[in-house]
mmCIF file of C-alpha atoms in Angstrom:
data_model
loop_
_atom_site.group_PDB
_atom_site.id
_atom_site.type_symbol
_atom_site.label_atom_id
_atom_site.label_comp_id
_atom_site.label_asym_id
_atom_site.label_seq_id
_atom_site.Cartn_x
_atom_site.Cartn_y
_atom_site.Cartn_z
ATOM 1 C CA MET A 1 -26.680 -38.188 -63.330
ATOM 2 C CA ASN A 2 -25.539 -40.729 -60.770
ATOM 3 C CA ARG A 3 -23.251 -40.685 -57.745
ATOM 4 C CA LEU A 4 -20.558 -43.380 -57.770
ATOM 5 C CA THR A 5 -18.777 -42.342 -54.555
ATOM 6 C CA PRO A 6 -19.139 -39.306 -52.291
ATOM 7 C CA ASN A 7 -16.608 -37.529 -54.541
ATOM 8 C CA ILE A 8 -17.431 -38.863 -58.043
ATOM 9 C CA TRP A 9 -20.503 -38.105 -60.163
ATOM 10 C CA MET A 10 -21.239 -39.740 -63.547
ATOM 11 C CA GLY A 11 -23.536 -38.527 -66.296
ATOM 12 C CA HIS A 12 -23.974 -37.305 -69.850
ATOM 13 C CA ALA A 13 -22.878 -33.992 -71.289
ATOM 14 C CA ALA A 14 -26.186 -32.222 -70.709
ATOM 15 C CA GLU A 15 -25.935 -33.036 -66.986
ATOM 16 C CA ALA A 16 -22.661 -31.179 -66.393
ATOM 17 C CA SER A 17 -24.446 -28.123 -64.990
ATOM 18 C CA ASP A 18 -26.432 -30.367 -62.639
ATOM 19 C CA MET A 19 -23.163 -31.854 -61.345
ATOM 20 C CA ILE A 20 -21.962 -28.354 -60.494
ATOM 21 C CA ARG A 21 -25.194 -27.609 -58.654
ATOM 22 C CA HIS A 22 -24.687 -30.813 -56.658
ATOM 23 C CA GLY A 23 -21.222 -29.785 -55.486
ATOM 24 C CA ALA A 24 -18.785 -30.756 -58.260
ATOM 25 C CA THR A 25 -15.611 -28.701 -57.963
ATOM 26 C CA ARG A 26 -14.203 -29.862 -61.300
ATOM 27 C CA LEU A 27 -15.465 -31.631 -64.418
ATOM 28 C CA VAL A 28 -13.910 -34.224 -66.746
ATOM 29 C CA ASP A 29 -15.142 -34.050 -70.355
ATOM 30 C CA LEU A 30 -14.382 -37.246 -72.301
ATOM 31 C CA ARG A 31 -15.780 -36.280 -75.711
ATOM 32 C CA ALA A 32 -13.563 -36.363 -78.797
ATOM 33 C CA GLU A 33 -16.431 -35.058 -80.904
ATOM 34 C CA ALA A 34 -16.798 -31.765 -79.015
ATOM 35 C CA SER A 35 -14.843 -29.283 -76.939
ATOM 36 C CA PRO A 36 -16.124 -28.547 -73.442
ATOM 37 C CA PRO A 37 -18.127 -25.339 -72.971
ATOM 38 C CA GLY A 38 -17.104 -22.791 -70.411
ATOM 39 C CA TYR A 39 -18.148 -23.437 -66.831
ATOM 40 C CA ALA A 40 -17.509 -21.675 -63.552
ATOM 41 C CA ILE A 41 -15.278 -24.560 -62.382
ATOM 42 C CA PRO A 42 -12.219 -26.190 -64.038
ATOM 43 C CA VAL A 43 -12.955 -28.616 -66.894
ATOM 44 C CA ASP A 44 -10.300 -31.148 -67.921
ATOM 45 C CA HIS A 45 -10.695 -32.506 -71.433
ATOM 46 C CA PHE A 46 -9.641 -36.051 -72.360
ATOM 47 C CA PRO A 47 -10.888 -36.669 -75.925
ATOM 48 C CA LEU A 48 -11.718 -40.385 -76.126
ATOM 49 C CA GLN A 49 -13.628 -42.474 -78.637
ATOM 50 C CA ASP A 50 -15.798 -45.513 -77.978
ATOM 51 C CA GLU A 51 -14.358 -47.838 -80.612
ATOM 52 C CA MET A 52 -10.755 -46.762 -81.076
ATOM 53 C CA PRO A 53 -8.130 -49.247 -79.856
ATOM 54 C CA GLY A 54 -4.891 -47.993 -78.364
ATOM 55 C CA GLN A 55 -6.221 -45.203 -76.128
ATOM 56 C CA HIS A 56 -4.284 -46.445 -73.094
ATOM 57 C CA ALA A 57 -2.288 -43.284 -72.380
ATOM 58 C CA MET A 58 -5.202 -40.861 -72.311
ATOM 59 C CA LEU A 59 -7.610 -43.305 -70.684
ATOM 60 C CA GLY A 60 -5.168 -44.146 -67.907
ATOM 61 C CA GLN A 61 -4.309 -40.497 -67.315
ATOM 62 C CA ALA A 62 -7.969 -39.480 -67.074
ATOM 63 C CA ALA A 63 -8.663 -42.224 -64.529
ATOM 64 C CA ARG A 64 -5.616 -41.409 -62.411
ATOM 65 C CA ARG A 65 -6.495 -37.726 -62.343
ATOM 66 C CA VAL A 66 -10.061 -38.486 -61.243
ATOM 67 C CA ALA A 67 -8.784 -40.784 -58.473
ATOM 68 C CA GLN A 68 -6.196 -38.253 -57.303
ATOM 69 C CA TRP A 69 -8.690 -35.373 -57.242
ATOM 70 C CA ALA A 70 -11.213 -37.485 -55.332
ATOM 71 C CA GLU A 71 -8.533 -38.458 -52.801
ATOM 72 C CA ALA A 72 -7.700 -34.743 -52.419
ATOM 73 C CA ASP A 73 -11.365 -34.185 -51.439
ATOM 74 C CA GLU A 74 -12.387 -32.611 -54.743
ATOM 75 C CA THR A 75 -15.809 -33.591 -56.092
ATOM 76 C CA VAL A 76 -15.423 -34.670 -59.719
ATOM 77 C CA GLY A 77 -18.109 -34.885 -62.378
ATOM 78 C CA ILE A 78 -17.308 -37.278 -65.266
ATOM 79 C CA TYR A 79 -19.285 -37.122 -68.494
ATOM 80 C CA CYS A 80 -19.214 -38.128 -72.171
ATOM 81 C CA GLN A 81 -21.946 -37.566 -74.755
ATOM 82 C CA ALA A 82 -24.359 -40.237 -73.486
ATOM 83 C CA GLY A 83 -22.742 -40.872 -70.110
ATOM 84 C CA ASN A 84 -22.281 -44.581 -70.677
ATOM 85 C CA SER A 85 -19.206 -46.111 -72.379
ATOM 86 C CA ARG A 86 -16.386 -43.604 -71.885
ATOM 87 C CA THR A 87 -17.757 -42.426 -68.568
ATOM 88 C CA ALA A 88 -17.972 -46.029 -67.337
ATOM 89 C CA ALA A 89 -14.390 -46.765 -68.433
ATOM 90 C CA VAL A 90 -12.842 -43.768 -66.663
ATOM 91 C CA ALA A 91 -14.958 -44.137 -63.529
ATOM 92 C CA ALA A 92 -14.176 -47.855 -63.137
ATOM 93 C CA LEU A 93 -10.471 -47.307 -63.786
ATOM 94 C CA ALA A 94 -10.431 -44.566 -61.152
ATOM 95 C CA LEU A 95 -11.766 -47.074 -58.616
ATOM 96 C CA ALA A 96 -9.183 -49.626 -59.782
ATOM 97 C CA TYR A 97 -6.391 -47.057 -59.353
ATOM 98 C CA GLN A 98 -7.585 -46.590 -55.778
ATOM 99 C CA GLY A 99 -7.172 -50.335 -55.222
ATOM 100 C CA ALA A 100 -10.437 -51.963 -56.294
ATOM 101 C CA ASP A 101 -10.537 -55.137 -58.388
ATOM 102 C CA LEU A 102 -11.371 -54.165 -61.993
ATOM 103 C CA GLU A 103 -14.412 -56.408 -62.309
ATOM 104 C CA GLY A 104 -15.655 -55.196 -58.942
ATOM 105 C CA ALA A 105 -15.122 -51.613 -60.061
ATOM 106 C CA LEU A 106 -17.116 -52.226 -63.255
ATOM 107 C CA ALA A 107 -19.896 -53.793 -61.198
ATOM 108 C CA ALA A 108 -19.970 -50.779 -58.868
ATOM 109 C CA VAL A 109 -20.232 -48.430 -61.842
ATOM 110 C CA ARG A 110 -23.038 -50.503 -63.354
ATOM 111 C CA THR A 111 -24.877 -50.527 -60.032
ATOM 112 C CA ALA A 112 -24.639 -46.741 -59.770
ATOM 113 C CA ARG A 113 -25.631 -46.187 -63.424
ATOM 114 C CA VAL A 114 -27.322 -49.165 -65.025
ATOM 115 C CA THR A 115 -26.513 -48.055 -68.600
ATOM 116 C CA ALA A 116 -22.807 -47.490 -67.890
ATOM 117 C CA VAL A 117 -20.865 -50.175 -69.787
ATOM 118 C CA PRO A 118 -17.547 -49.520 -71.587
ATOM 119 C CA ALA A 119 -17.153 -50.408 -75.268
ATOM 120 C CA LEU A 120 -15.151 -53.537 -76.010
ATOM 121 C CA SER A 121 -12.045 -51.655 -77.167
ATOM 122 C CA LEU A 122 -12.092 -49.551 -73.999
ATOM 123 C CA LYS A 123 -12.559 -52.651 -71.836
ATOM 124 C CA ALA A 124 -9.524 -54.296 -73.487
ATOM 125 C CA ALA A 125 -7.443 -51.171 -72.849
ATOM 126 C CA MET A 126 -8.618 -51.073 -69.222
ATOM 127 C CA VAL A 127 -7.370 -54.621 -68.612
ATOM 128 C CA GLU A 128 -3.931 -53.724 -70.001
ATOM 129 C CA ILE A 129 -3.763 -50.470 -68.037
ATOM 130 C CA VAL A 130 -4.485 -52.220 -64.744
ATOM 131 C CA ARG A 131 -1.905 -54.876 -65.620
ATOM 132 C CA GLY A 132 0.642 -52.082 -66.049
ATOM 133 C CA TRP A 133 -0.243 -50.653 -62.656
ATOM 134 C CA ARG A 134 -0.310 -53.984 -60.821
ATOM 135 C CA VAL A 135 1.683 -56.682 -62.657
ATOM 136 C CA GLU A 136 4.378 -54.531 -64.272
ATOM 137 C CA GLY A 137 4.629 -52.399 -61.148
ATOM 138 C CA LEU A 138 4.320 -49.005 -62.851
ATOM 139 C CA THR A 139 3.665 -46.235 -60.343
ATOM 140 C CA HIS A 140 3.050 -42.562 -61.048
ATOM 141 C CA HIS A 141 4.605 -39.785 -58.968
ATOM 142 C CA ARG A 142 4.732 -35.992 -58.673
ATOM 143 C CA LEU A 143 8.157 -34.422 -58.189
ATOM 144 C CA ARG A 144 8.498 -30.802 -57.079
ATOM 145 C CA VAL A 145 11.575 -29.079 -58.546
ATOM 146 C CA GLY A 146 11.714 -25.393 -57.718
ATOM 147 C CA ASN A 147 8.329 -23.985 -58.739
ATOM 148 C CA ILE A 148 7.605 -26.793 -61.244
ATOM 149 C CA SER A 149 5.775 -30.057 -60.585
ATOM 150 C CA LEU A 150 6.986 -32.922 -62.776
ATOM 151 C CA HIS A 151 5.317 -36.228 -63.537
ATOM 152 C CA ALA A 152 7.454 -39.371 -63.249
ATOM 153 C CA VAL A 153 6.743 -43.056 -63.829
ATOM 154 C CA HIS A 154 8.705 -45.666 -61.878
ATOM 155 C CA ARG A 155 9.264 -49.338 -62.676
ATOM 156 C CA PRO A 156 11.217 -50.649 -59.663
ATOM 157 C CA GLY A 157 13.945 -53.223 -60.104
ATOM 158 C CA GLY A 158 17.003 -54.607 -58.379
ATOM 159 C CA GLY A 159 19.391 -53.666 -61.176
ATOM 160 C CA PRO A 160 21.132 -50.414 -62.153
ATOM 161 C CA ARG A 161 19.218 -47.139 -62.014
ATOM 162 C CA LEU A 162 18.136 -45.844 -65.419
ATOM 163 C CA VAL A 163 16.464 -42.466 -66.043
ATOM 164 C CA LEU A 164 14.960 -41.912 -69.505
ATOM 165 C CA LEU A 165 13.913 -38.661 -71.208
ATOM 166 C CA HIS A 166 11.423 -38.512 -74.073
ATOM 167 C CA GLY A 167 11.457 -36.575 -77.333
ATOM 168 C CA VAL A 168 9.677 -33.425 -78.484
ATOM 169 C CA TYR A 169 5.876 -33.697 -78.694
ATOM 170 C CA GLY A 170 6.241 -36.685 -76.376
ATOM 171 C CA SER A 171 5.917 -38.020 -72.861
ATOM 172 C CA TRP A 172 7.104 -41.019 -70.846
ATOM 173 C CA THR A 173 5.107 -43.150 -73.302
ATOM 174 C CA HIS A 174 7.898 -42.779 -75.888
ATOM 175 C CA TRP A 175 9.627 -45.543 -73.886
ATOM 176 C CA ARG A 176 6.573 -47.631 -73.007
ATOM 177 C CA SER A 177 7.116 -50.488 -75.460
ATOM 178 C CA VAL A 178 10.760 -51.111 -74.521
ATOM 179 C CA MET A 179 10.111 -51.367 -70.780
ATOM 180 C CA SER A 180 9.467 -55.117 -70.792
ATOM 181 C CA HIS A 181 12.829 -55.648 -72.531
ATOM 182 C CA LEU A 182 14.966 -53.838 -69.939
ATOM 183 C CA GLY A 183 15.495 -56.744 -67.584
ATOM 184 C CA ASP A 184 15.789 -55.833 -63.903
ATOM 185 C CA PHE A 185 16.752 -52.168 -64.377
ATOM 186 C CA ASP A 186 15.288 -49.748 -61.851
ATOM 187 C CA VAL A 187 13.683 -47.387 -64.377
ATOM 188 C CA TRP A 188 12.402 -43.845 -64.026
ATOM 189 C CA LEU A 189 10.631 -42.138 -66.926
ATOM 190 C CA LEU A 190 10.279 -38.349 -66.684
ATOM 191 C CA ASP A 191 7.777 -36.087 -68.411
ATOM 192 C CA LEU A 192 9.793 -32.998 -69.337
ATOM 193 C CA PRO A 193 8.520 -29.560 -68.260
ATOM 194 C CA GLY A 194 5.942 -28.466 -70.816
ATOM 195 C CA TYR A 195 5.086 -32.036 -71.830
ATOM 196 C CA GLY A 196 2.855 -34.887 -70.728
ATOM 197 C CA GLU A 197 1.523 -34.485 -67.210
ATOM 198 C CA SER A 198 4.302 -32.174 -66.014
ATOM 199 C CA ASP A 199 3.740 -28.458 -65.477
ATOM 200 C CA ASP A 200 4.337 -26.071 -68.333
ATOM 201 C CA TRP A 201 7.618 -24.193 -68.485
ATOM 202 C CA PRO A 202 6.990 -20.763 -66.928
ATOM 203 C CA GLY A 203 7.779 -17.696 -68.982
ATOM 204 C CA HIS A 204 10.677 -17.301 -71.412
ATOM 205 C CA PHE A 205 12.443 -20.522 -72.325
ATOM 206 C CA ASP A 206 16.105 -20.836 -71.367
ATOM 207 C CA TYR A 207 18.149 -23.961 -72.119
ATOM 208 C CA GLY A 208 20.541 -23.530 -69.222
ATOM 209 C CA ARG A 209 17.770 -23.178 -66.649
ATOM 210 C CA TYR A 210 15.850 -26.024 -68.291
ATOM 211 C CA LEU A 211 18.879 -28.307 -67.953
ATOM 212 C CA ASP A 212 19.356 -27.344 -64.310
ATOM 213 C CA ILE A 213 15.721 -28.227 -63.545
ATOM 214 C CA LEU A 214 16.175 -31.574 -65.300
ATOM 215 C CA ALA A 215 19.393 -32.277 -63.389
ATOM 216 C CA ASP A 216 17.555 -31.694 -60.106
ATOM 217 C CA ALA A 217 14.741 -33.957 -61.296
ATOM 218 C CA VAL A 218 17.139 -36.766 -62.229
ATOM 219 C CA ARG A 219 18.816 -36.512 -58.836
ATOM 220 C CA GLY A 220 15.428 -36.378 -57.178
ATOM 221 C CA VAL A 221 14.397 -39.780 -58.503
ATOM 222 C CA ALA A 222 17.750 -41.581 -58.784
ATOM 223 C CA GLY A 223 20.469 -39.606 -57.007
ATOM 224 C CA ASP A 224 23.828 -38.900 -58.649
ATOM 225 C CA GLY A 225 25.391 -41.510 -60.874
ATOM 226 C CA ALA A 226 22.386 -43.049 -62.625
ATOM 227 C CA ILE A 227 22.555 -44.119 -66.256
ATOM 228 C CA LEU A 228 20.874 -41.349 -68.223
ATOM 229 C CA GLY A 229 19.081 -42.073 -71.475
ATOM 230 C CA GLY A 230 17.173 -39.989 -73.958
ATOM 231 C CA TYR A 231 15.280 -40.296 -77.209
ATOM 232 C CA SER A 232 15.530 -37.704 -80.027
ATOM 233 C CA PHE A 233 15.312 -34.276 -78.329
ATOM 234 C CA GLY A 234 15.611 -36.142 -75.020
ATOM 235 C CA ALA A 235 18.902 -37.623 -76.267
ATOM 236 C CA TYR A 236 20.189 -34.113 -76.898
ATOM 237 C CA LEU A 237 19.065 -33.035 -73.422
ATOM 238 C CA ALA A 238 20.737 -36.058 -71.819
ATOM 239 C CA LEU A 239 23.988 -35.255 -73.627
ATOM 240 C CA ALA A 240 23.802 -31.581 -72.661
ATOM 241 C CA LEU A 241 23.072 -32.535 -69.040
ATOM 242 C CA MET A 242 26.178 -34.724 -68.872
ATOM 243 C CA GLU A 243 28.239 -31.847 -70.247
ATOM 244 C CA ARG A 244 26.752 -29.223 -67.907
ATOM 245 C CA GLN A 245 26.629 -31.330 -64.719
ATOM 246 C CA PRO A 246 28.896 -34.383 -65.205
ATOM 247 C CA HIS A 247 28.067 -36.014 -61.858
ATOM 248 C CA VAL A 248 24.372 -36.308 -62.683
ATOM 249 C CA ALA A 249 25.088 -39.562 -64.579
ATOM 250 C CA ARG A 250 27.738 -42.249 -64.814
ATOM 251 C CA ALA A 251 26.956 -43.161 -68.438
ATOM 252 C CA GLY A 252 24.561 -42.261 -71.233
ATOM 253 C CA ILE A 253 22.342 -44.001 -73.777
ATOM 254 C CA LEU A 254 21.377 -41.709 -76.655
ATOM 255 C CA VAL A 255 18.661 -43.021 -78.979
ATOM 256 C CA SER A 256 17.947 -41.290 -82.311
ATOM 257 C CA LEU A 257 20.120 -38.244 -81.636
ATOM 258 C CA ALA A 258 19.554 -36.330 -84.867
ATOM 259 C CA GLY A 259 21.999 -34.203 -86.840
ATOM 260 C CA ARG A 260 23.426 -33.235 -90.209
ATOM 261 C CA THR A 261 26.966 -33.445 -91.461
ATOM 262 C CA GLY A 262 28.933 -33.014 -94.685
ATOM 263 C CA ASP A 263 27.844 -31.182 -97.845
ATOM 264 C CA PRO A 264 24.773 -29.011 -97.093
ATOM 265 C CA SER A 265 23.512 -29.559 -100.641
ATOM 266 C CA ARG A 266 22.789 -33.163 -99.640
ATOM 267 C CA HIS A 267 20.534 -32.107 -96.760
ATOM 268 C CA TRP A 268 16.787 -31.662 -97.030
ATOM 269 C CA PRO A 269 13.930 -30.463 -94.830
ATOM 270 C CA VAL A 270 11.910 -33.226 -93.206
ATOM 271 C CA GLU A 271 8.355 -32.206 -93.991
ATOM 272 C CA GLU A 272 5.635 -33.340 -91.620
ATOM 273 C CA ARG A 273 1.968 -32.913 -92.405
ATOM 274 C CA ARG A 274 0.160 -30.266 -90.365
ATOM 275 C CA PHE A 275 -3.351 -30.346 -88.973
ATOM 276 C CA PRO A 276 -5.821 -28.614 -91.313
ATOM 277 C CA PRO A 277 -7.780 -25.613 -89.961
ATOM 278 C CA ASN A 278 -10.474 -26.722 -87.516
ATOM 279 C CA PRO A 279 -10.020 -30.421 -88.220
ATOM 280 C CA LEU A 280 -12.363 -33.138 -87.035
ATOM 281 C CA PHE A 281 -10.887 -35.570 -84.532
ATOM 282 C CA ASP A 282 -10.522 -38.328 -87.145
ATOM 283 C CA ASP A 283 -8.749 -35.867 -89.462
ATOM 284 C CA ARG A 284 -6.181 -35.171 -86.745
ATOM 285 C CA LEU A 285 -5.606 -38.884 -86.207
ATOM 286 C CA ALA A 286 -5.130 -39.336 -89.983
ATOM 287 C CA VAL A 287 -2.396 -36.657 -89.996
ATOM 288 C CA VAL A 288 -0.630 -38.339 -87.065
ATOM 289 C CA GLU A 289 -0.814 -41.733 -88.784
ATOM 290 C CA ALA A 290 0.589 -40.323 -92.051
ATOM 291 C CA ASN A 291 3.563 -38.730 -90.266
ATOM 292 C CA LEU A 292 4.349 -41.863 -88.297
ATOM 293 C CA LYS A 293 4.343 -43.950 -91.477
ATOM 294 C CA ALA A 294 6.394 -41.470 -93.489
ATOM 295 C CA ILE A 295 9.036 -40.492 -90.922
ATOM 296 C CA HIS A 296 9.046 -42.362 -87.652
ATOM 297 C CA PHE A 297 8.641 -45.979 -88.816
ATOM 298 C CA ARG A 298 10.509 -47.893 -91.499
ATOM 299 C CA ARG A 299 7.628 -50.316 -92.065
ATOM 300 C CA PRO A 300 4.239 -48.582 -92.376
ATOM 301 C CA GLU A 301 2.439 -51.797 -91.475
ATOM 302 C CA SER A 302 4.040 -51.752 -88.034
ATOM 303 C CA VAL A 303 2.318 -48.475 -87.086
ATOM 304 C CA SER A 304 -0.239 -49.621 -84.526
ATOM 305 C CA CYS A 305 -3.407 -47.921 -83.317
ATOM 306 C CA HIS A 306 -1.653 -47.652 -79.965
ATOM 307 C CA ALA A 307 1.237 -45.691 -81.534
ATOM 308 C CA ILE A 308 -1.165 -43.404 -83.413
ATOM 309 C CA TYR A 309 -3.373 -42.599 -80.463
ATOM 310 C CA THR A 310 -0.459 -42.247 -78.010
ATOM 311 C CA THR A 311 1.274 -39.823 -80.380
ATOM 312 C CA TYR A 312 -1.913 -37.794 -80.755
ATOM 313 C CA HIS A 313 -2.288 -37.717 -76.978
ATOM 314 C CA ASN A 314 1.287 -36.482 -76.575
ATOM 315 C CA ILE A 315 0.839 -33.751 -79.199
ATOM 316 C CA TRP A 316 -2.439 -32.709 -77.579
ATOM 317 C CA GLN A 317 -0.677 -32.296 -74.206
ATOM 318 C CA THR A 318 2.399 -30.425 -75.511
ATOM 319 C CA ARG A 319 2.739 -26.821 -74.381
ATOM 320 C CA LEU A 320 6.494 -26.296 -74.919
ATOM 321 C CA GLY A 321 6.796 -27.007 -78.628
ATOM 322 C CA PRO A 322 9.660 -26.151 -81.010
ATOM 323 C CA ARG A 323 8.169 -22.737 -81.776
ATOM 324 C CA ARG A 324 8.532 -21.590 -78.167
ATOM 325 C CA MET A 325 12.102 -22.895 -78.045
ATOM 326 C CA ARG A 326 13.192 -21.474 -81.389
ATOM 327 C CA ASP A 327 14.034 -18.006 -80.078
ATOM 328 C CA ALA A 328 16.393 -19.603 -77.543
ATOM 329 C CA GLY A 329 18.334 -21.513 -80.200
ATOM 330 C CA ALA A 330 21.358 -19.219 -79.952
ATOM 331 C CA ASN A 331 22.354 -20.652 -76.566
ATOM 332 C CA ARG A 332 21.854 -24.286 -77.549
ATOM 333 C CA PRO A 333 25.217 -26.018 -78.223
ATOM 334 C CA SER A 334 25.455 -28.272 -81.251
ATOM 335 C CA PRO A 335 25.271 -32.020 -80.564
ATOM 336 C CA LEU A 336 28.775 -32.634 -81.946
ATOM 337 C CA ALA A 337 30.269 -29.866 -79.800
ATOM 338 C CA ALA A 338 28.644 -31.291 -76.676
ATOM 339 C CA LEU A 339 29.664 -34.819 -77.654
ATOM 340 C CA SER A 340 33.312 -33.774 -77.981
ATOM 341 C CA ARG A 341 33.327 -32.479 -74.397
ATOM 342 C CA VAL A 342 31.455 -35.285 -72.623
ATOM 343 C CA ARG A 343 33.673 -38.013 -71.149
ATOM 344 C CA HIS A 344 31.030 -40.456 -69.935
ATOM 345 C CA PRO A 345 30.762 -43.920 -71.496
ATOM 346 C CA LEU A 346 28.119 -43.556 -74.215
ATOM 347 C CA LEU A 347 25.973 -45.820 -76.346
ATOM 348 C CA MET A 348 24.281 -44.278 -79.390
ATOM 349 C CA ILE A 349 21.480 -46.090 -81.237
ATOM 350 C CA TRP A 350 19.739 -45.163 -84.476
ATOM 351 C CA GLY A 351 17.272 -46.730 -86.870
ATOM 352 C CA ALA A 352 18.970 -47.269 -90.245
ATOM 353 C CA ASP A 353 16.338 -45.180 -92.055
ATOM 354 C CA ASP A 354 16.101 -42.231 -89.659
ATOM 355 C CA PRO A 355 15.381 -39.228 -91.928
ATOM 356 C CA TYR A 356 16.566 -36.740 -89.302
ATOM 357 C CA CYS A 357 20.168 -38.027 -89.653
ATOM 358 C CA GLN A 358 21.490 -36.567 -92.900
ATOM 359 C CA PRO A 359 22.651 -37.180 -95.530
ATOM 360 C CA ARG A 360 22.540 -40.778 -94.204
ATOM 361 C CA VAL A 361 22.574 -42.355 -90.776
ATOM 362 C CA ALA A 362 25.997 -43.835 -91.566
ATOM 363 C CA ASP A 363 27.385 -40.340 -92.280
ATOM 364 C CA TRP A 364 26.027 -38.947 -89.017
ATOM 365 C CA GLU A 365 27.285 -41.968 -87.089
ATOM 366 C CA ALA A 366 30.780 -41.442 -88.585
ATOM 367 C CA ALA A 367 30.697 -37.742 -87.633
ATOM 368 C CA CYS A 368 29.844 -38.639 -84.038
ATOM 369 C CA ARG A 369 32.642 -41.203 -83.904
ATOM 370 C CA ARG A 370 35.150 -38.686 -85.232
ATOM 371 C CA VAL A 371 34.642 -36.464 -82.191
ATOM 372 C CA ARG A 372 34.341 -39.428 -79.779
ATOM 373 C CA PRO A 373 36.315 -42.401 -81.212
ATOM 374 C CA ASP A 374 35.511 -44.550 -78.154
ATOM 375 C CA LEU A 375 31.736 -44.324 -78.716
ATOM 376 C CA GLU A 376 29.611 -47.439 -78.752
ATOM 377 C CA THR A 377 27.286 -47.055 -81.743
ATOM 378 C CA ARG A 378 24.598 -49.387 -83.063
ATOM 379 C CA VAL A 379 22.356 -49.011 -86.113
ATOM 380 C CA VAL A 380 19.155 -51.056 -86.127
ATOM 381 C CA ALA A 381 18.100 -52.332 -89.539
ATOM 382 C CA GLU A 382 14.477 -52.034 -90.647
ATOM 383 C CA ALA A 383 13.755 -49.121 -88.315
ATOM 384 C CA ALA A 384 13.448 -45.340 -88.600
ATOM 385 C CA HIS A 385 13.320 -42.530 -86.028
ATOM 386 C CA TRP A 386 11.133 -44.072 -83.303
ATOM 387 C CA VAL A 387 13.394 -47.084 -83.216
ATOM 388 C CA GLN A 388 12.541 -48.254 -79.683
ATOM 389 C CA GLU A 389 8.858 -48.464 -80.659
ATOM 390 C CA GLU A 390 9.485 -50.243 -83.956
ATOM 391 C CA GLU A 391 12.133 -52.665 -82.631
ATOM 392 C CA PRO A 392 11.707 -52.651 -78.819
ATOM 393 C CA HIS A 393 13.304 -56.075 -78.267
ATOM 394 C CA VAL A 394 16.424 -55.091 -80.241
ATOM 395 C CA VAL A 395 16.819 -51.724 -78.509
ATOM 396 C CA GLY A 396 16.211 -53.299 -75.104
ATOM 397 C CA ARG A 397 18.904 -55.909 -75.739
ATOM 398 C CA LEU A 398 21.407 -53.258 -76.887
ATOM 399 C CA MET A 399 20.740 -51.211 -73.749
ATOM 400 C CA ARG A 400 21.141 -54.247 -71.476
ATOM 401 C CA ASP A 401 24.363 -55.316 -73.188
ATOM 402 C CA PHE A 402 25.855 -51.834 -72.855
ATOM 403 C CA VAL A 403 25.035 -51.581 -69.157
ATOM 404 C CA GLU A 404 26.514 -55.030 -68.578
ATOM 405 C CA THR A 405 29.862 -53.831 -69.968
ATOM 406 C CA LEU A 406 29.858 -51.013 -67.401
ATOM 407 C CA LYS A 407 29.596 -53.419 -64.445
ATOM 408 C CA VAL A 408 27.339 -50.913 -62.697
ATOM 409 C CA PRO A 409 26.541 -51.909 -59.104
ATOM 410 C CA ALA A 410 22.876 -52.541 -58.343
ATOM 411 C CA LYS A 411 22.961 -51.179 -54.789
ATOM 412 C CA GLU A 412 23.970 -47.860 -53.324
ATOM 413 C CA GLY A 413 27.286 -47.878 -51.526
ATOM 414 C CA GLU A 414 29.004 -50.589 -53.579
ATOM 415 C CA GLU A 415 32.263 -49.833 -55.305
ATOM 416 C CA ASP A 416 31.798 -48.000 -58.565
ATOM 417 C CA GLY A 417 32.435 -50.303 -61.519
ATOM 418 C CA LEU A 418 33.561 -47.661 -64.018
#
């Protein structure tokens, strides 16, 4: 094993115990092909592969966590199977997150461990991750709300404040592709409790309490009166938030809000493939790819490796899934009931082939407009449920156009334009 900095060790899997003996207070296991064994110190598992493109979300998260632990005076041991490619990628990115030039960081890693060189696909992802941190201005934050710590991503801008919530089995990455199409919006992306890098929801799930925590989080990053957006389950939460605490937002953008209307005989269950018992890593990725192609995208050929791996990463991190929420369904208002009571200006966007809107998207759109005739609604052709990933430029333009009609002031203290 090799010491990169006073707080970061690098090595291969068989050297993990040696890292502990040399003062490591936590370990980072990067192997997709194996689960970490039990050790006397915490082990964080980020299952990466050497030659799989699109691993940006997990790779970036692993590097940020290493950098943050090291800055908090933890001693971190990083290892993969051989201690070379994946270990080199995470270690160098951790140095880059702390401010080092990427090429300089790679050189420092190679100096510390001469065999440590990331695979080409990992190197390409590293370049894009650092560009996101530096060029696109994405910064990662921790937000304490009550006894829960939430993860938030900020893209600063001079325009209106926009807070976006992701869907179930998701994270802030549900909105990643549309970010470059949002103009000068000041954007905050929240990981919901129980998802992504936020803390798990403690104890029994309760929708009312969950919404109150989210309202405090929205205010914590953007104050009252931001534009609140959500995707899928996040769209439902955004709508419910505006009903429960109207001042938390001045307007809403609801993307892929799902629902059923009309004759129940024309409805059907949306069947997603499940992971087989004890699947290999590649088997799990194959299930994710099949579901994305069958349900979430209109055009199977547009399902990228990045979408597959990011979705797997989000599923892997989910702790508050539908099963835990199911028992609390009795106190969850229906989307149409909430929609009828919300008075904020609203834009609703769907992909034309969204299977969660039944019997057809047009029927669900009409049902929403019946309870809110002043709704702005847009249906994007050649897209399905994850519409902002499949058609990010179209969704970004629709969001910008809607906000422009609101005449929302860019600075605090200006006269409200609504």
